[in-house]
Amino acid sequence: MPQYNPPLRDMKFVMHELLHVVDELKLCPKHADIDEDTINAVLEEGGKFCSEVITPINLSGDAEGCVLDKTTHEVTAPKGFKEAYAKYVEGGWPALSCDPEYGGQGLPVMINQCMYEMMNSANQAWTMYPGLSHGAYEALHAHGTPEQKSIYLPKLTSGEWTGTMCLTEPHCGTDLGLLRSKAEPQADGTYKITGQKIFISAGEHDLAANIVHLVLARLPDAPQGSKGISLFIVPKFNVNADGSLGSRNGVYCGGLEHKMGIHGNATAQIVLDGAVGTMVGQPNKGLAAMFVMMNAARLGVGNQSLGLTEVAYQNAVAYAKDRIQMRALSGPKALDKAADPIIVHPDVRKMLLTARAYAEGGRALATYVALQLDKALSSDDEDERKECEDEVALLTPIIKAFLTDNGWIATSHCMQVFGGHGFIHEWGMEQFVRDARINMIYEGTNTIQSLDLLGRKVLGDNGKKLKAFGKKIAAFVEEEGTNEAMQEFINPLADIGDKVTKLTTEIGIKAFQNPDEVGAAAVDYLRVVGHLTFAYFWARMAKLALEKKDGGDPFYTAKLSTARFYFAKLLPETASLIRTARAGLQPLMEMEEALF
Amino acid sequence: MPQYNPPLRDMKFVMHELLHVVDELKLCPKHADIDEDTINAVLEEGGKFCSEVITPINLSGDAEGCVLDKTTHEVTAPKGFKEAYAKYVEGGWPALSCDPEYGGQGLPVMINQCMYEMMNSANQAWTMYPGLSHGAYEALHAHGTPEQKSIYLPKLTSGEWTGTMCLTEPHCGTDLGLLRSKAEPQADGTYKITGQKIFISAGEHDLAANIVHLVLARLPDAPQGSKGISLFIVPKFNVNADGSLGSRNGVYCGGLEHKMGIHGNATAQIVLDGAVGTMVGQPNKGLAAMFVMMNAARLGVGNQSLGLTEVAYQNAVAYAKDRIQMRALSGPKALDKAADPIIVHPDVRKMLLTARAYAEGGRALATYVALQLDKALSSDDEDERKECEDEVALLTPIIKAFLTDNGWIATSHCMQVFGGHGFIHEWGMEQFVRDARINMIYEGTNTIQSLDLLGRKVLGDNGKKLKAFGKKIAAFVEEEGTNEAMQEFINPLADIGDKVTKLTTEIGIKAFQNPDEVGAAAVDYLRVVGHLTFAYFWARMAKLALEKKDGGDPFYTAKLSTARFYFAKLLPETASLIRTARAGLQPLMEMEEALF
C-alpha cells in the first residue's frame, strides 16, 4: 500500500524562501498578522491528518467504491470515509479559509491550497467531498442573499453539511447553453425544479446530515442558450427558518456511475422531481454565478494532479531504491547484492525526475497563483487587486490543463518504474493513474482550458495579461543577465519567452483570418506557455539553490539538480509543440467529415 | 458498448498495393501458391469472427473478470469466453499459420498478424488465451524433441490445449538471471519442478482441456545467473504416451492478480509443487529457447496496441460525428441542430487523426515486419533469409515499444473525445486505455526494448542492421527526388534519416566513454527511429495515394490527408526527442541516490 509523507520542507521553501508569502500577505489587511510559524504549524497538523487518516483508506476506498441503495436512494461511501470526514470536521479543517463571519478561520487561500495538495496526495476521491463543498461555499458566499448565507454558510463552513455543483445533463457538459432542467416559480417565492443531472461528484453520500445542491435550471420564460440559465439552492433536506432540517426534498440519486477511477467518490445521477429550490443571484445570470465556483474548481483540479504527481513520485522512489534488477550498464554498483537497485538505471531516474520536476514546479506555480488570488480578494490596493485578478485569470487554465496533463505523464511514469507490479491494484500505482485521468476531463476539458487561455485570456485582450506576466519574467532575466552561474537557466528562459511572443503574434494574425486557427493551435500553445511559467519558477528556484547550496543543507543541491533536469529534459518539449502549433489548421480540416 | 468494423480495406491496401505480399511470398516455396483472393477471404471470415463473436464479450468480460475457486484451484473465465473459444477452435483459427505436419494450415505469419490485429481490437483479454498458446507452439516447434512435438504440437495447433510462458518470479521479471525455481532430475528422465511463478497470463482457465506450461527453472548443478536456466514443459494434466490425459500434475493456480486492465484474462500466480516436467532443448540453454517465444510475443504485444488504437479510433469517430456540443469557432456548421457535431472542432480532429495515423502507420509497419518474418523463415535464398532476419531483429523492439506507446497516447485521446462519458465504463473507451497500459510493460518493458534497439541491435553491430534498413529509405528518397508532388513527404523523410544517422554516431561516441549514455538516450532514440520508420511508410503510402486519388475512390484522398497530418503534427515530436536524447546522461545522474 502506498505511503505518503507531506512535502513540508518543499512547501516551506516555496512559501517563505521563494514567494515570501508573509510579506506579501501584509498587503492584505485581513492577513496582515499571519506569521511563518502559524502557517507552518497549520500545514504540519494538516499533513498529519492526510498521512494518518485519509492515506490508509485510499486503496481500500478504490477497491470498495460507493454503494447505492436503490430503495432509499441513499449512498454509502467506502469503509472509513465517514469516520475520516468526522475527524476532518472535528479538526475544523473545512473552515480554514472561510469567512470568520460564518465561523471560518479566515486564513489565506494559499494555505488552503497547500492543505488540499496534501489531501489530494493522500486520497483524491475522499477529498472531493470537502472539495465540492468548499466550491459551493464560495459560490454562495459570492452570490447568495443575506438569508441564504446566514442559513447555509455556517453549516458548510463547519462541514456539518456538504455541497455539490449540479451542472451537467446527459446531452450537455461543455455546452451548458443546451441544458433543459426547469424551475417553476411558486407563490411563496421558491421554485419547483425538475430535470436530470449527471456526473455529480459527491452527489449523494452518508458523510454529512444534509447536502446542498447548487443547480442550474431554466425559468419558464428564459431566453434560449447560456443566457437563460439560473442558479438555485436545492438542499437534500429542506431547511426550516431556524436552520433545522425539515422534510426530504424531491432531489435524489438515481444511479451511480461505474468509472475508471475516483471510485471512492460517488458520481451520482441526480433526479430533480419538483424539488424545492431558492434562487441564487439574478434570474438568467446563473452561469456567471456558477463561474465563481468553476474557476476555483479549476485551480482545485490542477491541485488534484499536483497531489497525485507528488505521491506517485514518493512511492516510485522508494521502490526504485529497494527493487534490485540487472546491473548498471557502466558496471555493478551494489556489489553486496545479486543485482543493482533499479535507481542506478538512467531511464528509471528520468521517469522519477520527470515526476519530481513536475511536482515541484507545479507546487511553485500553484502556490504563487493562490497567493495572487489572496491579493486579488483582499489587498487594500485596488490596482493590485485588478492586477492579481488578471494574473489569476491568465494562469488558471494553465494550472488546470498543464498540471493535469503533467500528472497523467508523471503517474504513468511512476507506475512504469514498478514494472509488472505497477499494473497490480495492491501496489496502488495504477490507481494514481486512473484517478489522474479524470482531471484532464472535468471542470472543462483540457481542450476547453486551452481555448480559454488562447482565445479569451490572451487574444481576447490583445495579449495584455500575458504581457504583464511576461514583464515579470523579463525583469528576472534582466536582473540575472550578468550572473554567470545563472546563464544555464536564464538563456533558455529568455529564449522560450521570445518564442511565446512570436508564436502568439503569429497565431493572432492567422486567427484574424480564420477563428478555427485558435482551436488548431490552442492545446500545443497552452503547453508551451505552461513550460514558460515552469521555466520561470525553476530558474527562480535555481537561483536560490545556487545561493544556498554551500550552506550544508542538501535540499538545495537536490533543488539545483532537479532544475537542471527540467531545463535539459522537459523544457525541450516546446521545440516540437511550437512546430505543431505553427503547422496550423489545414492538416486538421483537409479531410472531409465523411472520410473519417 | 463499442462496435468494431474490421479495417479490411486498409489491410488489403497495405498487403496488396503497398507491400505486394503475393509476389514477395513467391520467394518462399511453401507460400508460392497463395493468392490475393485466398488471403482476403481468410481475413474477411476472420473479421466476422472478431466483430460478431468476441467483440460483444469484451466489455462484459472486463466488468466480470476471472474467478478462482480456491479449493479446486480452477479458474472460470468471464461469461461467453469458453463458448467463443470453442467457436475459434471449430473454425480452425488456431491452426492458421501452424505447420501442416502437425495439422496446421501453413499460411504465412503475415496473415496471422492481420488476424491477431483484429482479434486484439475486438477483445485483447480474450485474445491472450490463444495468443499465449501460439507462443508456446512456436517455442516447442523450434526446440522440442520429436516426441514432444508429436504429443504437444497437434493439440496446440487444433486449440484443444492452450499454452503459457512461465518466466517471472516475485523477485525477478526483467532480470531472469535471478530466478530460483528448481528442477530435480528423476530416474525416468523427467524432472520434478518446484517454485513460484507470477504474472502468468492465461495461466489457468476453463477454455481448454489441458494447459501446457513452458517453465524456466534451474537444474541442481546449474551455473548462477542467466546461463543456468533450463526450459521445461509442465502440463496441467500429465500426458500419457498415447496423447491422452493422465493424472493432475503438481502445478496449480495459487491466486489471481487484481489488475488495471485485461480483466478477462487470468493473470495467475502459478505454484509448482514437485510438478513433473520434461526438458525442452539443452540444459542451461532455456533462456535462448524461450527467446524464440519472446520475440514473437514482442511483435504480438505491439499488435495488441495496434488493435486497440484502431478500435478506439473507430468508436471515437462515431461519437464525434454524433455528439453535438458548442458551435465551430468559425461559425455554425449544422444549422439544423442546436449545436455542431464535435468533429467540427480542430482539436477533436487532431485527437482522432493522431489515432488514425498511428493505426494506419502501425499496420503498414507491422504487416511489413510480418512479411519479412515469413521470408526469414521460409525464403529459399539464404542471403535473403539472413537479411530479413536482421531487419526483423531491428524492427521488433520498435514495434513493441513504439506501437504500445502510441497506443497509450491514441486510446487516451480517443477517450478524451468522449468527454466525461469517456471515463464511464459502459462506453468502453476507458477499458481500451487500461488494457493498452500493460502493453508498455510486459514482454520486456519499453525501456528494455529501447536498450535492446540502441545497445544490441544498433550499436552492437556498429549500425549494420540500421544502415541496411536506411538504404531502403535512401533509395526511396532518391527515386522520388524529382517527383514534385512528393517533396512534402520526401524532404522531411530525408531530413529525419540524416538526423538519425548523426544522432546514432553521437551516442555511439559518448557510449564508448560511458556505457550508461546508452541508457540515458535509448527511450528517446527508439521513438525517433520509430518515427523514421513511420515517415518512410507514410511517404510510400502517400505516393500510392497521389497516384490513385483521382480514380474516384475516396480511400486514397483520406490516405493522403492522413499522411499530411502525420508529417505536420506527429513527426515533429522528433525535434524534442533529439534534443533530450542529446542532453545525455549528466542531468540524470547528477543527483545522489539519497537525495531522491
mmCIF file of C-alpha atoms in Angstrom, chain A residues 135-400:
data_model
loop_
_atom_site.group_PDB
_atom_site.id
_atom_site.type_symbol
_atom_site.label_atom_id
_atom_site.label_comp_id
_atom_site.label_asym_id
_atom_site.label_seq_id
_atom_site.Cartn_x
_atom_site.Cartn_y
_atom_site.Cartn_z
ATOM 1 C CA GLY A 135 -16.824 25.270 -4.068
ATOM 2 C CA ALA A 136 -20.496 25.553 -3.063
ATOM 3 C CA TYR A 137 -19.459 27.702 -0.099
ATOM 4 C CA GLU A 138 -17.635 30.077 -2.422
ATOM 5 C CA ALA A 139 -20.489 30.415 -4.900
ATOM 6 C CA LEU A 140 -22.976 31.135 -2.110
ATOM 7 C CA HIS A 141 -20.597 33.485 -0.376
ATOM 8 C CA ALA A 142 -20.291 35.492 -3.580
ATOM 9 C CA HIS A 143 -23.898 35.390 -4.788
ATOM 10 C CA GLY A 144 -26.258 34.268 -2.006
ATOM 11 C CA THR A 145 -28.834 36.522 -0.379
ATOM 12 C CA PRO A 146 -28.112 37.519 3.233
ATOM 13 C CA GLU A 147 -30.709 34.973 4.337
ATOM 14 C CA GLN A 148 -29.227 32.172 2.231
ATOM 15 C CA LYS A 149 -25.813 32.997 3.554
ATOM 16 C CA SER A 150 -26.904 33.002 7.162
ATOM 17 C CA ILE A 151 -28.568 29.615 6.781
ATOM 18 C CA TYR A 152 -26.092 27.756 4.615
ATOM 19 C CA LEU A 153 -22.638 29.230 5.079
ATOM 20 C CA PRO A 154 -22.192 28.320 8.757
ATOM 21 C CA LYS A 155 -23.117 24.706 8.013
ATOM 22 C CA LEU A 156 -20.762 24.484 5.006
ATOM 23 C CA THR A 157 -18.016 26.180 6.995
ATOM 24 C CA SER A 158 -18.315 23.757 9.880
ATOM 25 C CA GLY A 159 -18.623 20.841 7.489
ATOM 26 C CA GLU A 160 -21.891 19.696 9.025
ATOM 27 C CA TRP A 161 -23.386 19.868 5.558
ATOM 28 C CA THR A 162 -21.654 19.347 2.228
ATOM 29 C CA GLY A 163 -22.329 20.838 -1.201
ATOM 30 C CA THR A 164 -22.341 19.943 -4.888
ATOM 31 C CA MET A 165 -22.344 21.555 -8.315
ATOM 32 C CA CYS A 166 -25.216 20.245 -10.462
ATOM 33 C CA LEU A 167 -24.419 21.439 -13.989
ATOM 34 C CA THR A 168 -24.072 18.585 -16.466
ATOM 35 C CA GLU A 169 -27.008 16.837 -18.120
ATOM 36 C CA PRO A 170 -26.835 13.764 -20.331
ATOM 37 C CA HIS A 171 -26.831 15.786 -23.548
ATOM 38 C CA CYS A 172 -24.685 18.682 -22.345
ATOM 39 C CA GLY A 173 -21.459 19.071 -20.463
ATOM 40 C CA THR A 174 -19.161 21.559 -22.128
ATOM 41 C CA ASP A 175 -22.096 23.327 -23.748
ATOM 42 C CA LEU A 176 -24.296 24.268 -20.794
ATOM 43 C CA GLY A 177 -26.372 26.505 -23.040
ATOM 44 C CA LEU A 178 -28.179 23.313 -24.061
ATOM 45 C CA LEU A 179 -29.433 22.434 -20.588
ATOM 46 C CA ARG A 180 -33.080 21.626 -20.027
ATOM 47 C CA SER A 181 -33.813 21.368 -16.285
ATOM 48 C CA LYS A 182 -36.774 23.594 -15.446
ATOM 49 C CA ALA A 183 -37.578 25.840 -12.495
ATOM 50 C CA GLU A 184 -41.215 26.815 -11.963
ATOM 51 C CA PRO A 185 -41.765 29.853 -9.709
ATOM 52 C CA GLN A 186 -44.075 29.190 -6.758
ATOM 53 C CA ALA A 187 -46.322 31.593 -4.930
ATOM 54 C CA ASP A 188 -44.061 31.563 -1.847
ATOM 55 C CA GLY A 189 -41.025 32.770 -3.796
ATOM 56 C CA THR A 190 -39.463 29.332 -4.088
ATOM 57 C CA TYR A 191 -39.103 27.291 -7.278
ATOM 58 C CA LYS A 192 -40.040 23.741 -8.178
ATOM 59 C CA ILE A 193 -37.172 22.221 -10.076
ATOM 60 C CA THR A 194 -37.398 19.267 -12.419
ATOM 61 C CA GLY A 195 -34.749 17.641 -14.525
ATOM 62 C CA GLN A 196 -31.896 15.178 -14.628
ATOM 63 C CA LYS A 197 -28.276 15.889 -13.833
ATOM 64 C CA ILE A 198 -25.354 13.537 -14.350
ATOM 65 C CA PHE A 199 -21.727 13.292 -13.251
ATOM 66 C CA ILE A 200 -22.487 14.965 -9.909
ATOM 67 C CA SER A 201 -19.396 14.408 -7.788
ATOM 68 C CA ALA A 202 -20.096 13.855 -4.097
ATOM 69 C CA GLY A 203 -23.719 13.941 -5.222
ATOM 70 C CA GLU A 204 -25.047 11.613 -2.530
ATOM 71 C CA HIS A 205 -23.328 10.017 0.471
ATOM 72 C CA ASP A 206 -23.501 9.259 4.173
ATOM 73 C CA LEU A 207 -20.812 11.674 5.370
ATOM 74 C CA ALA A 208 -22.994 14.618 6.330
ATOM 75 C CA ALA A 209 -26.508 15.358 7.560
ATOM 76 C CA ASN A 210 -27.506 17.436 4.568
ATOM 77 C CA ILE A 211 -26.288 18.053 1.010
ATOM 78 C CA VAL A 212 -26.631 21.493 -0.531
ATOM 79 C CA HIS A 213 -27.002 21.079 -4.280
ATOM 80 C CA LEU A 214 -26.343 24.125 -6.426
ATOM 81 C CA VAL A 215 -28.416 23.514 -9.509
ATOM 82 C CA LEU A 216 -28.531 25.211 -12.891
ATOM 83 C CA ALA A 217 -32.001 25.322 -14.447
ATOM 84 C CA ARG A 218 -34.189 27.428 -16.722
ATOM 85 C CA LEU A 219 -37.089 29.634 -15.779
ATOM 86 C CA PRO A 220 -40.241 29.154 -17.895
ATOM 87 C CA ASP A 221 -39.700 32.380 -19.813
ATOM 88 C CA ALA A 222 -35.914 32.132 -20.032
ATOM 89 C CA PRO A 223 -34.107 33.020 -23.263
ATOM 90 C CA GLN A 224 -32.545 30.101 -25.123
ATOM 91 C CA GLY A 225 -28.887 29.226 -24.689
ATOM 92 C CA SER A 226 -26.482 30.179 -21.969
ATOM 93 C CA LYS A 227 -28.183 33.492 -21.213
ATOM 94 C CA GLY A 228 -31.292 31.776 -19.933
ATOM 95 C CA ILE A 229 -29.814 29.795 -17.080
ATOM 96 C CA SER A 230 -30.423 30.496 -13.398
ATOM 97 C CA LEU A 231 -28.804 29.099 -10.278
ATOM 98 C CA PHE A 232 -30.704 27.532 -7.391
ATOM 99 C CA ILE A 233 -30.019 26.074 -3.977
ATOM 100 C CA VAL A 234 -31.708 22.698 -3.709
ATOM 101 C CA PRO A 235 -30.971 21.051 -0.361
ATOM 102 C CA LYS A 236 -31.384 17.325 0.128
ATOM 103 C CA PHE A 237 -33.444 18.083 3.232
ATOM 104 C CA ASN A 238 -35.478 21.260 3.231
ATOM 105 C CA VAL A 239 -34.229 23.702 5.817
ATOM 106 C CA ASN A 240 -36.519 25.328 8.340
ATOM 107 C CA ALA A 241 -36.281 29.018 9.116
ATOM 108 C CA ASP A 242 -34.303 28.224 12.274
ATOM 109 C CA GLY A 243 -31.760 26.249 10.285
ATOM 110 C CA SER A 244 -33.001 22.850 11.448
ATOM 111 C CA LEU A 245 -33.669 20.081 8.950
ATOM 112 C CA GLY A 246 -37.162 19.713 7.575
ATOM 113 C CA SER A 247 -38.743 17.273 5.159
ATOM 114 C CA ARG A 248 -36.885 15.317 2.488
ATOM 115 C CA ASN A 249 -36.727 17.357 -0.723
ATOM 116 C CA GLY A 250 -37.520 15.900 -4.157
ATOM 117 C CA VAL A 251 -33.891 15.525 -5.167
ATOM 118 C CA TYR A 252 -32.398 12.068 -5.124
ATOM 119 C CA CYS A 253 -29.712 9.840 -6.517
ATOM 120 C CA GLY A 254 -30.973 7.821 -9.472
ATOM 121 C CA GLY A 255 -27.782 5.895 -10.084
ATOM 122 C CA LEU A 256 -24.025 5.830 -9.609
ATOM 123 C CA GLU A 257 -21.537 5.724 -12.469
ATOM 124 C CA HIS A 258 -19.009 2.913 -12.824
ATOM 125 C CA LYS A 259 -15.852 4.820 -13.542
ATOM 126 C CA MET A 260 -12.220 4.362 -14.438
ATOM 127 C CA GLY A 261 -11.080 5.954 -11.177
ATOM 128 C CA ILE A 262 -12.045 8.053 -8.130
ATOM 129 C CA HIS A 263 -14.162 5.067 -7.107
ATOM 130 C CA GLY A 264 -14.435 6.321 -3.557
ATOM 131 C CA ASN A 265 -16.329 9.378 -4.661
ATOM 132 C CA ALA A 266 -19.993 8.965 -5.559
ATOM 133 C CA THR A 267 -20.540 10.221 -9.104
ATOM 134 C CA ALA A 268 -24.294 10.493 -8.990
ATOM 135 C CA GLN A 269 -27.108 10.808 -11.428
ATOM 136 C CA ILE A 270 -29.307 13.335 -9.664
ATOM 137 C CA VAL A 271 -33.020 13.331 -10.339
ATOM 138 C CA LEU A 272 -34.901 16.544 -9.547
ATOM 139 C CA ASP A 273 -38.574 15.780 -9.248
ATOM 140 C CA GLY A 274 -40.285 19.041 -8.396
ATOM 141 C CA ALA A 275 -37.595 19.707 -5.814
ATOM 142 C CA VAL A 276 -37.932 22.944 -3.868
ATOM 143 C CA GLY A 277 -35.176 25.463 -4.512
ATOM 144 C CA THR A 278 -34.402 29.103 -3.914
ATOM 145 C CA MET A 279 -32.709 31.295 -6.467
ATOM 146 C CA VAL A 280 -29.103 32.407 -6.046
ATOM 147 C CA GLY A 281 -28.268 35.755 -7.652
ATOM 148 C CA GLN A 282 -30.247 37.169 -10.567
ATOM 149 C CA PRO A 283 -32.575 35.330 -12.940
ATOM 150 C CA ASN A 284 -30.810 34.121 -16.096
ATOM 151 C CA LYS A 285 -27.409 35.021 -14.673
ATOM 152 C CA GLY A 286 -26.771 31.612 -13.155
ATOM 153 C CA LEU A 287 -23.886 30.660 -15.377
ATOM 154 C CA ALA A 288 -21.921 33.726 -14.343
ATOM 155 C CA ALA A 289 -22.588 32.966 -10.682
ATOM 156 C CA MET A 290 -21.540 29.361 -11.165
ATOM 157 C CA PHE A 291 -18.310 30.520 -12.780
ATOM 158 C CA VAL A 292 -17.086 31.735 -9.410
ATOM 159 C CA MET A 293 -17.245 28.127 -8.348
ATOM 160 C CA MET A 294 -15.850 26.800 -11.584
ATOM 161 C CA ASN A 295 -12.758 28.985 -11.549
ATOM 162 C CA ALA A 296 -11.950 27.876 -8.033
ATOM 163 C CA ALA A 297 -12.700 24.313 -9.076
ATOM 164 C CA ARG A 298 -10.286 24.568 -11.999
ATOM 165 C CA LEU A 299 -7.465 25.539 -9.687
ATOM 166 C CA GLY A 300 -8.605 22.687 -7.454
ATOM 167 C CA VAL A 301 -8.409 20.168 -10.280
ATOM 168 C CA GLY A 302 -4.857 21.200 -11.158
ATOM 169 C CA ASN A 303 -4.109 20.739 -7.494
ATOM 170 C CA GLN A 304 -5.516 17.210 -7.584
ATOM 171 C CA SER A 305 -2.975 16.187 -10.188
ATOM 172 C CA LEU A 306 -0.213 18.018 -8.358
ATOM 173 C CA GLY A 307 -1.043 15.892 -5.311
ATOM 174 C CA LEU A 308 -1.073 12.677 -7.342
ATOM 175 C CA THR A 309 2.229 13.555 -9.001
ATOM 176 C CA GLU A 310 3.872 14.037 -5.604
ATOM 177 C CA VAL A 311 2.577 10.834 -4.019
ATOM 178 C CA ALA A 312 3.331 8.752 -7.114
ATOM 179 C CA TYR A 313 6.862 10.138 -7.106
ATOM 180 C CA GLN A 314 7.426 9.307 -3.445
ATOM 181 C CA ASN A 315 6.335 5.715 -3.856
ATOM 182 C CA ALA A 316 8.231 5.177 -7.092
ATOM 183 C CA VAL A 317 11.422 6.447 -5.460
ATOM 184 C CA ALA A 318 11.007 4.057 -2.543
ATOM 185 C CA TYR A 319 10.503 1.153 -4.945
ATOM 186 C CA ALA A 320 13.416 2.150 -7.181
ATOM 187 C CA LYS A 321 15.767 2.193 -4.216
ATOM 188 C CA ASP A 322 14.539 -1.147 -2.938
ATOM 189 C CA ARG A 323 13.967 -3.267 -6.039
ATOM 190 C CA ILE A 324 17.091 -4.930 -7.402
ATOM 191 C CA GLN A 325 17.164 -5.980 -11.066
ATOM 192 C CA MET A 326 20.035 -6.094 -13.568
ATOM 193 C CA ARG A 327 23.399 -4.383 -13.270
ATOM 194 C CA ALA A 328 24.169 -0.821 -14.318
ATOM 195 C CA LEU A 329 25.456 -0.718 -17.904
ATOM 196 C CA SER A 330 28.552 1.046 -16.568
ATOM 197 C CA GLY A 331 29.298 -1.834 -14.207
ATOM 198 C CA PRO A 332 27.895 -3.198 -10.915
ATOM 199 C CA LYS A 333 27.106 -0.664 -8.218
ATOM 200 C CA ALA A 334 25.749 -2.769 -5.335
ATOM 201 C CA LEU A 335 28.386 -5.477 -5.145
ATOM 202 C CA ASP A 336 26.870 -6.934 -1.990
ATOM 203 C CA LYS A 337 23.634 -7.692 -3.811
ATOM 204 C CA ALA A 338 22.612 -10.070 -6.571
ATOM 205 C CA ALA A 339 21.719 -7.068 -8.720
ATOM 206 C CA ASP A 340 21.681 -3.276 -8.518
ATOM 207 C CA PRO A 341 18.731 -1.259 -7.216
ATOM 208 C CA ILE A 342 16.932 -0.029 -10.300
ATOM 209 C CA ILE A 343 17.557 3.623 -9.419
ATOM 210 C CA VAL A 344 21.027 3.157 -10.969
ATOM 211 C CA HIS A 345 19.439 2.904 -14.425
ATOM 212 C CA PRO A 346 19.348 6.260 -16.234
ATOM 213 C CA ASP A 347 15.865 5.823 -17.654
ATOM 214 C CA VAL A 348 14.417 4.941 -14.253
ATOM 215 C CA ARG A 349 15.920 8.174 -12.959
ATOM 216 C CA LYS A 350 14.463 10.012 -15.923
ATOM 217 C CA MET A 351 10.982 8.785 -15.071
ATOM 218 C CA LEU A 352 11.437 9.687 -11.399
ATOM 219 C CA LEU A 353 12.910 13.109 -12.107
ATOM 220 C CA THR A 354 10.113 13.897 -14.543
ATOM 221 C CA ALA A 355 7.603 13.386 -11.760
ATOM 222 C CA ARG A 356 9.743 15.311 -9.283
ATOM 223 C CA ALA A 357 10.284 18.298 -11.565
ATOM 224 C CA TYR A 358 6.577 18.413 -12.422
ATOM 225 C CA ALA A 359 5.593 18.171 -8.765
ATOM 226 C CA GLU A 360 7.980 20.848 -7.516
ATOM 227 C CA GLY A 361 7.409 23.150 -10.491
ATOM 228 C CA GLY A 362 3.655 22.694 -10.148
ATOM 229 C CA ARG A 363 3.816 23.440 -6.428
ATOM 230 C CA ALA A 364 5.686 26.696 -7.032
ATOM 231 C CA LEU A 365 3.211 27.806 -9.696
ATOM 232 C CA ALA A 366 0.081 26.746 -7.813
ATOM 233 C CA THR A 367 1.196 28.338 -4.553
ATOM 234 C CA TYR A 368 2.052 31.523 -6.407
ATOM 235 C CA VAL A 369 -1.385 31.652 -8.025
ATOM 236 C CA ALA A 370 -3.086 31.002 -4.684
ATOM 237 C CA LEU A 371 -1.146 33.907 -3.212
ATOM 238 C CA GLN A 372 -2.158 36.144 -6.112
ATOM 239 C CA LEU A 373 -5.742 35.066 -5.500
ATOM 240 C CA ASP A 374 -5.449 36.150 -1.863
ATOM 241 C CA LYS A 375 -4.209 39.517 -3.010
ATOM 242 C CA ALA A 376 -6.939 39.751 -5.666
ATOM 243 C CA LEU A 377 -9.521 39.093 -2.964
ATOM 244 C CA SER A 378 -8.095 41.031 -0.041
ATOM 245 C CA SER A 379 -5.454 43.579 -0.987
ATOM 246 C CA ASP A 380 -6.296 47.115 0.083
ATOM 247 C CA ASP A 381 -4.842 48.443 -3.159
ATOM 248 C CA GLU A 382 -7.392 48.405 -5.936
ATOM 249 C CA ASP A 383 -4.827 48.402 -8.746
ATOM 250 C CA GLU A 384 -3.079 45.486 -7.185
ATOM 251 C CA ARG A 385 -6.353 43.612 -6.802
ATOM 252 C CA LYS A 386 -7.039 44.082 -10.510
ATOM 253 C CA GLU A 387 -3.507 43.113 -11.495
ATOM 254 C CA CYS A 388 -3.619 39.949 -9.412
ATOM 255 C CA GLU A 389 -7.064 39.094 -10.691
ATOM 256 C CA ASP A 390 -5.788 39.302 -14.254
ATOM 257 C CA GLU A 391 -2.844 37.114 -13.469
ATOM 258 C CA VAL A 392 -5.053 34.506 -11.797
ATOM 259 C CA ALA A 393 -7.361 34.583 -14.824
ATOM 260 C CA LEU A 394 -4.396 34.014 -17.138
ATOM 261 C CA LEU A 395 -2.839 31.225 -15.097
ATOM 262 C CA THR A 396 -5.997 29.314 -14.098
ATOM 263 C CA PRO A 397 -6.369 27.373 -17.378
ATOM 264 C CA ILE A 398 -2.642 26.621 -17.286
ATOM 265 C CA ILE A 399 -2.873 25.191 -13.789
ATOM 266 C CA LYS A 400 -5.897 23.163 -14.755
#
